[in-house]
Short mmCIF file of C-alpha atoms in Angstrom, two decimals:
data_model
loop_
_atom_site.label_atom_id
_atom_site.label_comp_id
_atom_site.label_asym_id
_atom_site.label_seq_id
_atom_site.Cartn_x
_atom_site.Cartn_y
_atom_site.Cartn_z
CA MET A 1 50.45 42.69 128.01
CA SER A 2 51.25 42.61 131.42
CA ILE A 3 54.29 44.40 132.39
CA THR A 4 56.56 41.36 134.02
CA THR A 5 55.87 39.82 130.21
CA PHE A 6 56.48 43.37 128.61
CA ALA A 7 60.11 43.51 131.31
CA ILE A 8 60.81 39.68 130.60
CA ILE A 9 60.52 40.14 126.66
CA SER A 10 62.41 43.50 126.52
CA ILE A 11 65.64 41.53 128.32
CA ILE A 12 65.32 38.96 126.27
CA LYS A 13 65.29 41.10 122.98
CA SER A 14 67.84 43.27 124.22
CA ALA A 15 70.37 40.55 125.10
CA ALA A 16 69.73 39.15 122.09
CA VAL A 17 70.79 42.08 120.03
CA VAL A 18 74.01 42.82 122.14
CA PHE A 19 74.29 39.28 121.56
CA VAL A 20 73.90 39.45 117.69
CA LEU A 21 76.15 43.14 117.25
CA LEU A 22 79.00 42.22 119.16
CA THR A 23 79.20 38.83 116.40
CA ALA A 24 78.50 41.27 114.09
CA VAL A 25 81.53 43.43 115.20
CA ALA A 26 83.52 40.21 115.74
CA TYR A 27 82.79 39.32 112.21
CA SER A 28 83.06 42.39 110.45
CA VAL A 29 87.10 42.79 111.64
CA TRP A 30 87.07 39.56 110.44
CA LEU A 31 85.43 40.16 107.09
CA GLU A 32 87.99 43.74 106.85
CA ARG A 33 91.17 41.26 107.48
CA LYS A 34 89.68 38.96 104.74
CA VAL A 35 88.43 41.48 101.96
CA SER A 36 91.61 43.43 102.25
CA ALA A 37 93.99 40.52 101.81
CA HIS A 38 92.42 39.90 98.66
CA ILE A 39 92.10 43.17 97.38
CA GLN A 40 96.03 43.31 97.97
CA ASN A 41 96.21 39.85 96.95
CA ARG A 42 97.44 38.05 100.10
CA TRP A 43 95.24 35.32 102.11
CA GLY A 44 94.44 37.16 105.18
CA PRO A 45 93.81 35.13 108.10
CA THR A 46 93.81 31.84 107.33
CA ARG A 47 95.33 29.40 110.32
CA VAL A 48 92.94 29.75 113.22
CA GLY A 49 89.51 27.76 112.19
CA PRO A 50 88.40 27.12 108.12
CA PHE A 51 88.81 30.46 106.24
CA GLY A 52 90.27 31.95 109.77
CA LEU A 53 86.92 31.95 110.72
CA LEU A 54 87.85 31.82 114.75
CA GLN A 55 90.30 34.56 114.42
CA PRO A 56 88.15 36.92 116.11
CA LEU A 57 88.31 34.40 119.15
CA ALA A 58 91.59 34.24 118.90
CA ASP A 59 91.87 38.25 119.20
CA GLY A 60 89.06 38.48 121.69
CA VAL A 61 91.19 36.51 124.15
CA LYS A 62 94.33 38.19 123.35
CA PHE A 63 92.77 41.42 123.83
CA ILE A 64 91.49 40.03 127.07
CA PHE A 65 94.82 38.71 128.42
CA LYS A 66 97.34 41.51 127.29
CA GLU A 67 99.29 43.90 129.96
CA ASP A 68 96.56 46.97 130.25
CA LEU A 69 99.23 50.09 130.46
CA THR A 70 97.59 53.36 132.01
CA GLN A 71 100.54 55.59 131.68
CA PRO A 72 101.63 57.68 134.61
CA TYR A 73 101.55 60.83 132.96
CA VAL A 74 97.70 60.40 132.17
CA TYR A 75 93.81 61.63 133.93
CA LYS A 76 93.01 58.52 135.34
CA THR A 77 89.61 59.07 135.65
CA LEU A 78 88.34 60.25 132.05
CA TYR A 79 91.44 58.19 130.74
CA ILE A 80 89.32 54.85 131.91
CA ALA A 81 85.75 56.92 131.30
CA SER A 82 86.28 57.38 127.92
CA PRO A 83 86.08 53.94 126.12
CA ILE A 84 83.63 53.19 128.35
CA ILE A 85 81.85 55.92 126.63
CA ALA A 86 82.88 55.35 123.46
CA VAL A 87 81.47 51.63 123.30
CA VAL A 88 78.19 52.14 125.41
CA PHE A 89 76.79 54.89 123.12
CA ALA A 90 77.65 52.61 120.13
CA ILE A 91 75.78 49.74 121.00
CA THR A 92 72.97 51.98 122.54
CA ALA A 93 71.84 53.50 119.37
CA ILE A 94 70.94 49.68 118.02
CA SER A 95 68.15 49.98 120.26
CA VAL A 96 65.67 51.70 118.00
CA ILE A 97 66.79 50.22 114.66
CA PRO A 98 64.31 47.72 113.76
CA PHE A 99 65.02 44.23 112.10
CA GLY A 100 61.61 43.25 110.20
CA ASN A 101 57.86 42.77 111.05
CA SER A 102 56.45 41.44 114.46
CA ILE A 103 56.69 37.92 114.54
CA THR A 104 54.89 35.62 116.81
CA ILE A 105 55.68 32.41 119.64
CA GLY A 106 52.54 30.98 120.88
CA PRO A 107 50.41 33.65 122.88
CA ILE A 108 52.33 36.81 122.36
CA THR A 109 53.39 39.14 119.52
CA THR A 110 56.28 41.52 118.99
CA GLN A 111 58.02 43.24 117.38
CA LEU A 112 61.57 42.84 115.72
CA GLN A 113 63.10 45.93 117.59
CA ILE A 114 63.93 46.52 121.17
CA THR A 115 61.39 49.37 121.12
CA ASP A 116 59.29 51.54 118.15
CA LEU A 117 60.02 55.05 119.73
CA ASN A 118 57.97 57.77 117.05
CA ILE A 119 61.18 59.98 117.38
CA GLY A 120 63.47 56.73 116.46
CA LEU A 121 65.68 58.46 113.98
CA LEU A 122 66.07 61.56 116.14
CA VAL A 123 67.38 58.93 119.67
CA VAL A 124 70.03 57.14 116.76
CA LEU A 125 71.66 60.83 115.97
CA GLY A 126 71.26 61.96 119.32
CA ILE A 127 73.54 58.89 121.14
CA THR A 128 75.72 59.14 118.43
CA SER A 129 76.48 62.37 118.43
CA MET A 130 77.26 61.53 122.13
CA GLY A 131 79.66 59.20 121.06
CA VAL A 132 82.21 62.17 119.71
CA TYR A 133 82.72 62.78 124.26
CA GLY A 134 84.75 59.16 124.14
CA ILE A 135 87.26 59.89 121.02
CA ALA A 136 88.00 63.44 122.24
CA LEU A 137 88.44 62.88 126.00
CA ALA A 138 90.20 59.87 125.16
CA GLY A 139 92.84 62.35 122.83
CA TRP A 140 92.97 64.68 126.13
CA SER A 141 93.34 62.87 128.94
CA SER A 142 95.96 60.75 126.86
CA ASN A 143 97.99 64.00 128.09
CA SER A 144 100.61 62.90 125.21
CA LYS A 145 100.16 65.18 121.20
CA TYR A 146 99.65 62.51 119.39
CA SER A 147 96.60 61.83 121.14
CA LEU A 148 95.04 65.11 121.60
CA LEU A 149 96.02 65.86 117.46
CA GLY A 150 93.56 62.98 117.21
CA GLY A 151 91.07 63.96 119.51
CA LEU A 152 91.13 67.42 118.28
CA ARG A 153 90.49 66.43 114.51
CA ALA A 154 88.21 63.54 115.64
CA SER A 155 85.85 66.62 117.23
CA ALA A 156 86.40 68.95 114.62
CA GLN A 157 85.31 66.39 111.88
CA MET A 158 82.42 64.65 113.13
CA ILE A 159 80.73 67.82 114.18
CA SER A 160 81.31 69.35 110.75
CA TYR A 161 80.05 66.50 109.09
CA GLU A 162 77.38 65.89 111.52
CA VAL A 163 75.70 69.14 110.04
CA SER A 164 75.37 67.54 106.25
CA LEU A 165 74.36 64.50 107.87
CA GLY A 166 71.59 65.87 109.92
CA LEU A 167 70.59 67.78 106.78
CA SER A 168 70.72 65.34 104.54
CA LEU A 169 67.88 63.06 106.01
CA ILE A 170 65.35 65.33 106.25
CA PRO A 171 64.29 64.74 102.70
CA VAL A 172 63.72 61.34 103.96
CA LEU A 173 61.52 62.45 106.85
CA ILE A 174 59.90 64.56 104.18
CA PHE A 175 58.88 61.37 101.93
CA ALA A 176 57.62 59.62 105.12
CA GLY A 177 56.19 62.46 107.15
CA SER A 178 57.50 60.49 110.29
CA PHE A 179 60.75 60.20 112.75
CA SER A 180 59.81 56.21 113.64
CA LEU A 181 61.94 54.14 111.64
CA ARG A 182 59.31 51.37 111.29
CA GLU A 183 57.21 54.14 109.51
CA ILE A 184 59.76 55.12 107.49
CA VAL A 185 60.53 51.80 105.99
CA ASN A 186 56.22 51.27 105.59
CA LYS A 187 56.20 54.05 103.62
CA GLN A 188 59.23 52.26 100.84
CA HIS A 189 56.48 49.12 100.37
CA HIS A 190 56.81 48.18 96.78
CA LEU A 191 60.18 49.01 95.51
CA HIS A 192 59.53 52.98 96.23
CA TRP A 193 62.53 53.26 98.37
CA ASN A 194 63.62 56.57 98.83
CA PHE A 195 66.92 55.85 97.08
CA PHE A 196 65.08 56.20 94.15
CA PHE A 197 63.28 59.02 94.97
CA PHE A 198 65.66 60.56 91.45
CA PRO A 199 67.12 63.02 91.96
CA PHE A 200 66.69 63.86 95.90
CA GLY A 201 66.19 61.05 97.24
CA THR A 202 69.31 59.99 95.13
CA LEU A 203 71.19 62.72 96.67
CA ALA A 204 70.24 62.61 99.75
CA PHE A 205 71.73 58.87 99.97
CA PHE A 206 75.09 59.52 98.61
CA ILE A 207 75.69 62.81 101.22
CA TYR A 208 74.11 60.67 103.94
CA LEU A 209 76.72 57.81 103.23
CA ILE A 210 79.71 60.50 102.94
CA SER A 211 78.90 62.47 106.43
CA ALA A 212 78.74 58.88 107.96
CA TYR A 213 82.07 57.39 106.59
CA ALA A 214 83.08 61.01 108.42
CA GLU A 215 81.35 60.57 111.48
CA THR A 216 82.35 56.94 111.92
CA ASN A 217 86.26 57.96 111.06
CA ARG A 218 86.98 55.44 108.11
CA THR A 219 88.87 56.04 105.64
CA PRO A 220 89.04 58.17 103.09
CA PHE A 221 88.33 60.23 106.41
CA ASP A 222 90.42 58.69 108.76
CA LEU A 223 92.34 61.81 110.13
CA PRO A 224 91.97 60.91 113.86
CA GLU A 225 93.76 58.24 113.56
CA ALA A 226 96.15 58.79 110.90
CA GLU A 227 98.76 55.94 111.82
CA SER A 228 101.65 57.43 109.03
CA GLU A 229 101.24 61.07 110.45
CA LEU A 230 100.00 60.66 114.41
CA VAL A 231 100.96 57.04 115.54
CA ALA A 232 97.68 56.02 116.46
CA GLY A 233 95.91 59.08 117.16
CA TYR A 234 93.55 59.32 120.11
CA HIS A 235 94.08 55.66 121.42
CA THR A 236 97.96 55.85 121.27
CA GLU A 237 97.84 55.89 124.69
CA TYR A 238 95.47 52.75 124.91
CA SER A 239 96.09 48.87 124.80
CA ALA A 240 94.60 45.83 126.22
CA MET A 241 90.37 46.33 126.45
CA LYS A 242 90.45 49.40 126.59
CA PHE A 243 91.99 49.72 123.37
CA ALA A 244 89.55 46.57 122.02
CA MET A 245 86.52 49.04 123.36
CA PHE A 246 87.30 51.66 120.71
CA PHE A 247 87.38 49.09 118.57
CA MET A 248 83.75 47.72 119.28
CA ALA A 249 82.58 51.03 119.22
CA GLU A 250 84.05 52.10 115.40
CA TYR A 251 82.63 49.24 114.16
CA SER A 252 79.35 49.12 115.68
CA ASN A 253 79.32 52.88 114.96
CA MET A 254 79.96 50.87 111.52
CA VAL A 255 77.08 48.60 111.68
CA THR A 256 74.54 51.40 113.34
CA VAL A 257 75.53 53.34 109.84
CA ALA A 258 74.86 50.63 107.86
CA CYS A 259 71.26 49.60 109.47
CA LEU A 260 70.67 53.12 108.80
CA SER A 261 71.17 53.42 105.48
CA THR A 262 69.20 49.81 104.52
CA LEU A 263 66.38 51.68 106.62
CA LEU A 264 66.32 54.84 105.20
CA PHE A 265 67.61 54.17 102.06
CA PHE A 266 66.94 50.58 100.85
CA GLY A 267 63.25 50.10 102.86
CA GLY A 268 65.30 48.14 105.66
CA TRP A 269 63.68 44.65 105.53
CA LEU A 270 60.95 44.87 102.99
CA GLY A 271 61.76 42.16 99.89
CA PRO A 272 60.26 39.32 98.16
CA VAL A 273 58.00 37.31 100.98
CA PHE A 274 56.95 33.46 100.61
CA GLY A 275 56.76 30.04 101.72
CA PRO A 276 55.58 28.92 104.98
CA PRO A 277 54.45 31.42 108.18
CA ILE A 278 57.78 30.65 109.78
CA VAL A 279 59.70 31.41 106.76
CA GLN A 280 57.98 34.71 105.97
CA SER A 281 58.34 35.97 109.37
CA LEU A 282 62.09 34.61 108.84
CA LEU A 283 62.37 36.04 105.08
CA PRO A 284 62.59 40.13 105.75
CA VAL A 285 65.06 39.50 108.90
CA LEU A 286 67.11 37.72 105.58
CA TRP A 287 66.90 40.50 103.49
CA PHE A 288 67.52 43.18 106.19
CA CYS A 289 71.03 41.26 106.85
CA LEU A 290 71.89 40.73 103.50
CA LYS A 291 71.16 44.92 102.56
CA VAL A 292 73.39 45.55 105.72
CA PHE A 293 76.16 42.86 104.92
CA PHE A 294 76.72 44.97 101.44
CA PHE A 295 76.88 48.13 103.35
CA MET A 296 79.39 46.84 105.61
CA PHE A 297 81.24 45.44 102.85
CA LEU A 298 81.31 48.87 100.91
CA TYR A 299 82.66 50.09 103.68
CA VAL A 300 85.76 47.44 103.89
CA TRP A 301 86.06 48.48 99.88
CA VAL A 302 85.81 51.64 100.01
CA ARG A 303 88.90 51.38 102.64
CA TRP A 304 91.03 49.51 100.51
CA THR A 305 90.60 51.71 97.41
CA LEU A 306 90.85 55.09 98.25
CA PRO A 307 93.47 56.90 99.91
CA ARG A 308 93.14 59.83 102.53
CA PHE A 309 91.88 62.94 102.67
CA ARG A 310 94.41 66.02 103.57
CA TYR A 311 93.60 67.35 106.53
CA ASP A 312 92.27 71.53 104.41
CA GLN A 313 90.49 69.05 101.88
CA LEU A 314 88.57 67.19 104.23
CA MET A 315 87.23 70.70 105.86
CA ALA A 316 86.84 72.25 102.77
CA PHE A 317 84.73 69.26 101.11
CA GLY A 318 82.56 69.23 104.05
CA TRP A 319 82.00 73.00 104.59
CA LYS A 320 82.31 73.98 100.84
CA VAL A 321 81.12 70.89 98.88
CA LEU A 322 78.64 69.07 101.28
CA LEU A 323 76.81 71.20 103.34
CA PRO A 324 75.69 73.30 100.47
CA ALA A 325 74.52 70.10 98.66
CA ALA A 326 72.20 68.52 101.56
CA ILE A 327 70.67 72.77 101.98
CA ALA A 328 69.87 72.94 98.31
CA ASN A 329 68.58 69.15 98.10
CA LEU A 330 66.30 69.55 101.32
CA VAL A 331 65.12 73.16 99.87
CA LEU A 332 64.29 71.49 96.38
CA ALA A 333 63.17 68.06 97.67
CA ALA A 334 60.82 70.04 99.88
CA LEU A 335 59.55 72.70 97.24
CA VAL A 336 58.63 69.48 95.15
CA VAL A 337 56.52 67.77 97.73
CA ALA A 338 54.77 70.84 98.59
CA LEU A 339 53.76 71.97 95.30
CA LYS A 340 53.09 68.72 93.59
CA PRO A 341 52.38 65.57 96.22
CA GLY A 342 51.16 63.10 95.10
CA ILE A 343 53.70 62.79 92.64
CA TRP A 344 56.25 61.64 95.91
CA LEU A 345 54.02 60.66 98.74
CA VAL A 346 52.87 57.14 98.10
CA ASN A 347 49.75 57.10 99.58
CA MET B 1 56.83 56.28 139.45
CA HIS B 2 56.62 59.29 137.94
CA LEU B 3 57.95 61.76 140.74
CA ILE B 4 61.06 59.22 141.85
CA LEU B 5 61.85 59.19 138.13
CA PHE B 6 61.54 63.05 138.24
CA LEU B 7 63.84 63.78 141.90
CA PHE B 8 66.33 61.39 140.07
CA PHE B 9 67.05 63.75 137.16
CA GLY B 10 66.49 66.37 139.00
CA GLY B 11 69.21 65.40 141.57
CA ILE B 12 71.48 64.66 138.92
CA CYS B 13 71.03 67.79 137.48
CA VAL B 14 71.84 69.87 140.56
CA ALA B 15 74.59 67.91 141.27
CA GLY B 16 75.83 68.43 137.82
CA ALA B 17 75.25 71.96 138.08
CA VAL B 18 76.84 72.65 141.88
CA ASN B 19 80.41 70.27 140.49
CA LEU B 20 80.50 72.39 137.69
CA LEU B 21 80.85 75.63 140.27
CA VAL B 22 83.48 73.42 142.05
CA GLN B 23 85.09 71.89 139.45
CA ARG B 24 88.61 73.77 139.19
CA HIS B 25 89.69 72.12 135.79
CA PRO B 26 87.41 73.61 132.36
CA ILE B 27 87.20 70.14 130.73
CA ASN B 28 85.09 68.84 134.43
CA SER B 29 83.00 71.96 134.43
CA ALA B 30 82.37 71.26 131.09
CA LEU B 31 81.50 68.23 131.48
CA SER B 32 79.40 68.42 134.27
CA LEU B 33 77.55 70.97 132.05
CA VAL B 34 77.12 67.97 129.65
CA VAL B 35 75.66 66.27 132.85
CA VAL B 36 73.39 68.96 133.06
CA MET B 37 72.11 68.56 129.84
CA ALA B 38 71.33 65.41 129.48
CA SER B 39 69.30 65.04 132.97
CA LEU B 40 67.43 68.50 131.47
CA ALA B 41 66.40 66.03 128.63
CA GLY B 42 65.12 63.48 131.16
CA GLU B 43 62.97 66.00 132.17
CA TYR B 44 61.43 67.02 129.36
CA LEU B 45 60.69 63.21 128.28
CA LEU B 46 59.00 62.92 131.95
CA LEU B 47 56.40 65.89 130.57
CA GLY B 48 56.01 64.12 127.41
CA ALA B 49 57.94 66.29 125.44
CA GLU B 50 59.94 64.04 123.35
CA PHE B 51 60.97 66.00 120.69
CA VAL B 52 62.19 68.67 122.64
CA ALA B 53 64.33 66.19 124.61
CA ALA B 54 65.70 64.46 121.73
CA ILE B 55 67.13 67.97 120.32
CA GLN B 56 68.12 68.86 123.77
CA VAL B 57 70.40 66.17 123.54
CA ILE B 58 71.20 66.62 120.05
CA VAL B 59 71.83 70.20 120.00
CA TYR B 60 73.28 71.23 123.45
CA ALA B 61 74.93 67.80 124.87
CA GLY B 62 76.09 66.53 121.37
CA ALA B 63 76.76 69.99 119.66
CA ILE B 64 77.23 72.97 121.59
CA MET B 65 79.12 71.25 124.58
CA VAL B 66 81.74 69.59 122.27
CA LEU B 67 82.54 72.89 120.67
CA PHE B 68 83.38 73.65 124.40
CA ILE B 69 85.09 70.78 124.77
CA PHE B 70 86.94 71.22 121.48
CA THR B 71 87.46 75.05 122.38
CA ILE B 72 89.06 74.10 125.89
CA MET B 73 91.12 71.50 124.36
CA LEU B 74 92.70 73.47 121.67
CA LEU B 75 93.35 76.41 123.79
CA ASN B 76 95.23 73.61 126.37
CA ALA B 77 93.16 75.94 129.63
CA GLY B 78 94.86 74.18 132.60
CA GLU B 79 94.03 74.32 136.06
CA GLU B 80 92.52 77.71 137.53
CA VAL B 81 93.89 78.39 140.94
CA ARG B 82 92.28 78.98 143.84
CA SER B 83 91.49 82.65 144.80
CA LYS B 84 90.25 83.75 147.64
CA GLY B 85 87.29 85.60 146.07
CA SER B 86 87.00 89.38 145.42
CA ARG B 87 85.49 91.34 147.80
CA VAL B 88 82.80 93.34 145.71
CA ALA B 89 81.68 89.37 145.14
CA ALA B 90 80.97 88.66 148.74
CA MET B 91 78.96 91.92 149.65
CA LEU B 92 77.55 92.09 146.75
CA GLY B 93 76.65 88.24 145.64
CA VAL B 94 75.40 87.22 149.23
CA PRO B 95 73.05 89.81 149.98
CA GLY B 96 72.07 89.15 145.93
CA VAL B 97 71.49 86.07 146.40
CA MET B 98 69.78 85.98 149.48
CA ILE B 99 67.26 88.47 148.31
CA ALA B 100 66.75 86.17 144.80
CA GLY B 101 66.20 83.16 147.02
CA VAL B 102 63.50 85.43 149.54
CA LEU B 103 61.81 86.13 146.21
CA ILE B 104 61.71 82.98 144.61
CA ALA B 105 60.09 81.43 147.50
CA TRP B 106 57.97 83.90 147.99
CA ILE B 107 56.79 83.60 144.32
CA LEU B 108 56.11 79.72 144.84
CA LEU B 109 54.33 80.32 148.19
CA ARG B 110 51.96 82.77 146.85
CA HIS B 111 51.13 80.24 143.62
CA SER B 112 51.41 76.88 145.21
CA ASN B 113 47.74 76.09 144.23
CA THR B 114 48.35 76.74 140.79
CA ALA B 115 47.65 73.27 139.38
CA ALA B 116 51.22 71.42 137.95
CA VAL B 117 51.75 70.70 134.62
CA SER B 118 50.17 66.55 134.40
CA MET B 119 52.36 64.02 132.70
CA PHE B 120 51.40 64.11 128.91
CA ALA B 121 50.18 67.14 129.26
CA LEU B 122 52.15 69.13 126.71
CA PRO B 123 51.88 68.67 122.48
CA GLY B 124 55.66 66.61 122.86
CA ASP B 125 55.24 64.89 119.04
CA PRO B 126 57.21 66.34 116.02
CA ARG B 127 53.73 67.35 114.52
CA ALA B 128 52.09 69.00 117.00
CA ILE B 129 55.55 71.47 117.64
CA ALA B 130 55.69 72.14 114.33
CA ARG B 131 52.18 73.59 114.20
CA LEU B 132 52.78 75.61 117.12
CA LEU B 133 56.22 77.04 115.58
CA PHE B 134 55.54 77.50 111.72
CA ARG B 135 51.55 78.35 112.45
CA ASP B 136 50.61 80.07 115.23
CA PHE B 137 54.21 81.59 116.07
CA LEU B 138 56.23 81.76 113.02
CA LEU B 139 56.53 85.63 113.05
CA PRO B 140 59.04 85.17 116.16
CA PHE B 141 60.56 81.98 115.11
CA GLU B 142 61.73 84.00 111.97
CA VAL B 143 62.63 87.18 114.12
CA THR B 144 64.85 84.58 115.93
CA SER B 145 66.64 83.17 113.30
CA VAL B 146 67.20 86.69 111.66
CA LEU B 147 68.69 87.28 115.10
CA ILE B 148 70.91 84.59 115.45
CA LEU B 149 71.60 85.23 111.65
CA ILE B 150 72.82 88.56 113.02
CA ALA B 151 74.59 87.18 115.50
CA ILE B 152 76.75 84.71 113.17
CA MET B 153 77.44 87.60 111.34
CA GLY B 154 78.94 89.68 113.89
CA ALA B 155 80.65 86.63 114.96
CA VAL B 156 82.27 86.45 111.26
CA VAL B 157 83.56 90.34 111.58
CA LEU B 158 84.85 89.58 115.26
CA ALA B 159 86.87 86.32 113.30
CA SER B 160 87.93 88.16 110.51
CA LYS B 161 90.27 90.85 111.60
CA PRO B 162 89.86 93.48 108.65
CA GLU B 163 92.66 95.31 110.07
CA ALA B 164 95.26 93.05 111.50
CA VAL B 165 97.57 94.00 108.43
CA ALA B 166 97.52 97.67 109.54
CA ARG B 167 97.85 96.77 113.27
CA PRO B 168 101.46 96.53 114.24
CA SER B 169 102.20 92.70 115.05
CA ALA B 170 104.26 91.18 118.09
CA ALA B 171 106.89 90.27 115.66
CA GLU B 172 107.16 93.72 114.37
CA PRO B 173 110.43 95.33 116.59
CA ALA B 174 112.29 91.93 115.92
CA GLN B 175 111.53 92.64 112.47
CA ARG B 176 112.13 96.26 112.72
CA GLU B 177 115.55 95.75 113.86
CA VAL B 178 116.66 93.20 111.74
CA ARG B 179 115.76 95.26 109.16
CA GLU B 180 118.26 97.83 111.05
CA LEU B 181 120.65 95.77 112.02
CA VAL B 182 120.90 95.25 107.63
CA ALA B 183 120.89 98.16 106.66
CA SER B 184 123.56 99.18 109.08
CA GLY B 185 125.81 96.75 107.62
CA ARG B 186 124.97 97.64 104.12
CA GLU B 187 126.21 101.42 104.61
CA ARG B 188 129.84 99.46 106.75
#
């Protein structure tokens, strides 16, 4: 493949993936409003389009045309930079996520992934760990009490839960023997999903899921924007498109977490494949999307079911429960794999 | 291409480091340090050490610097006042920097015929690094972790302040006054 074809294919893939991601983000907001409404026995958005399906578009237009206030007391450079930091890192994380096997169009065969790195998982972790700057700096640069408290809470919470999140993923790496997301998925063929590696894979999944909810600041860990005590937390002073950027960052982080749960624990795009070639190449993408959709639904479901933690409970849970559990799980999984390698490793 | 990227990341790194010193607000300095860390990761990537680059971003830029910024936010540190600088710093610092610069230049010139590390010559993938760390250099690795453990214990000891009960607190004089007032009131 020449460098021009490579560049063209990469640009097309990036554009397509970002478009799909942003659409998914917009419709996750719709999903959240709709599901929350039905959980509370309401209708949710119904007016704009059938089932309110055009509501995200209306919201987007509203965000663009709203007045963009910049308070006189903010630290201006960082105030403007922080939503950009948040949204850029949130969207970049999608770049190493694989969506399916390779696809062949005419003479060109390409993987359904922007780029396959041998340290893919680490790249995702690194990019998401940089995303905390957006929130922390937003809280600080707004120069208001509620924002600062929200930013402080967000950075403390994200640092605390990042540790158990990272440790919970190591058993998966031990099972797969690779950091490449594509290889991790390929090791899970024939329903050897990491989730079914009882008890280590299962435990690792639940630790990962809980920490990821805390990392994305979602209920029951949404203390950085707890509206009953902090108005809106770190984005109190933001309006219009800057506020929308934080919203987009939050939802695309959710999509990344849903993708990672699918890839690492639920076999990614693996599933029954049949039919003519074109269906065969597209079915994996469908399985992948369905699994990701399940996790997005789970996010909404959890949010409208569980109440919020208290702040000391949150910290105690992270450091005294999740972290020891993650370490014990890691040590035991490593011991079992080292002593009886035949049981766990598929090949 | 390699050279251009090297100069690009190196330039950003140096600019960030200079900005760190020049900036007066601690948050801006800390953010410059983040830039330095991230551009160093870029340089590691150019050497083919992708694992080290990723760890650099996760650990330094993503965790340690977040703690720095967290602390600055928590203390609400304000802008520093620019002083004229101490005379000791001017008298010792300027000659020191000059001597160090001359020394470095001399060493670089003496070894200018050594070959540079070529691209992807270093063991970059996680497997090779793990083999180095956990087989060839196992003892130094474990000793380092013990060292870090000692540092953590020291930090815990320093932070826990068991003598805080015995030490007079800042509120002590006021409390004594209140106690005396109450006592004198009773006598009356």
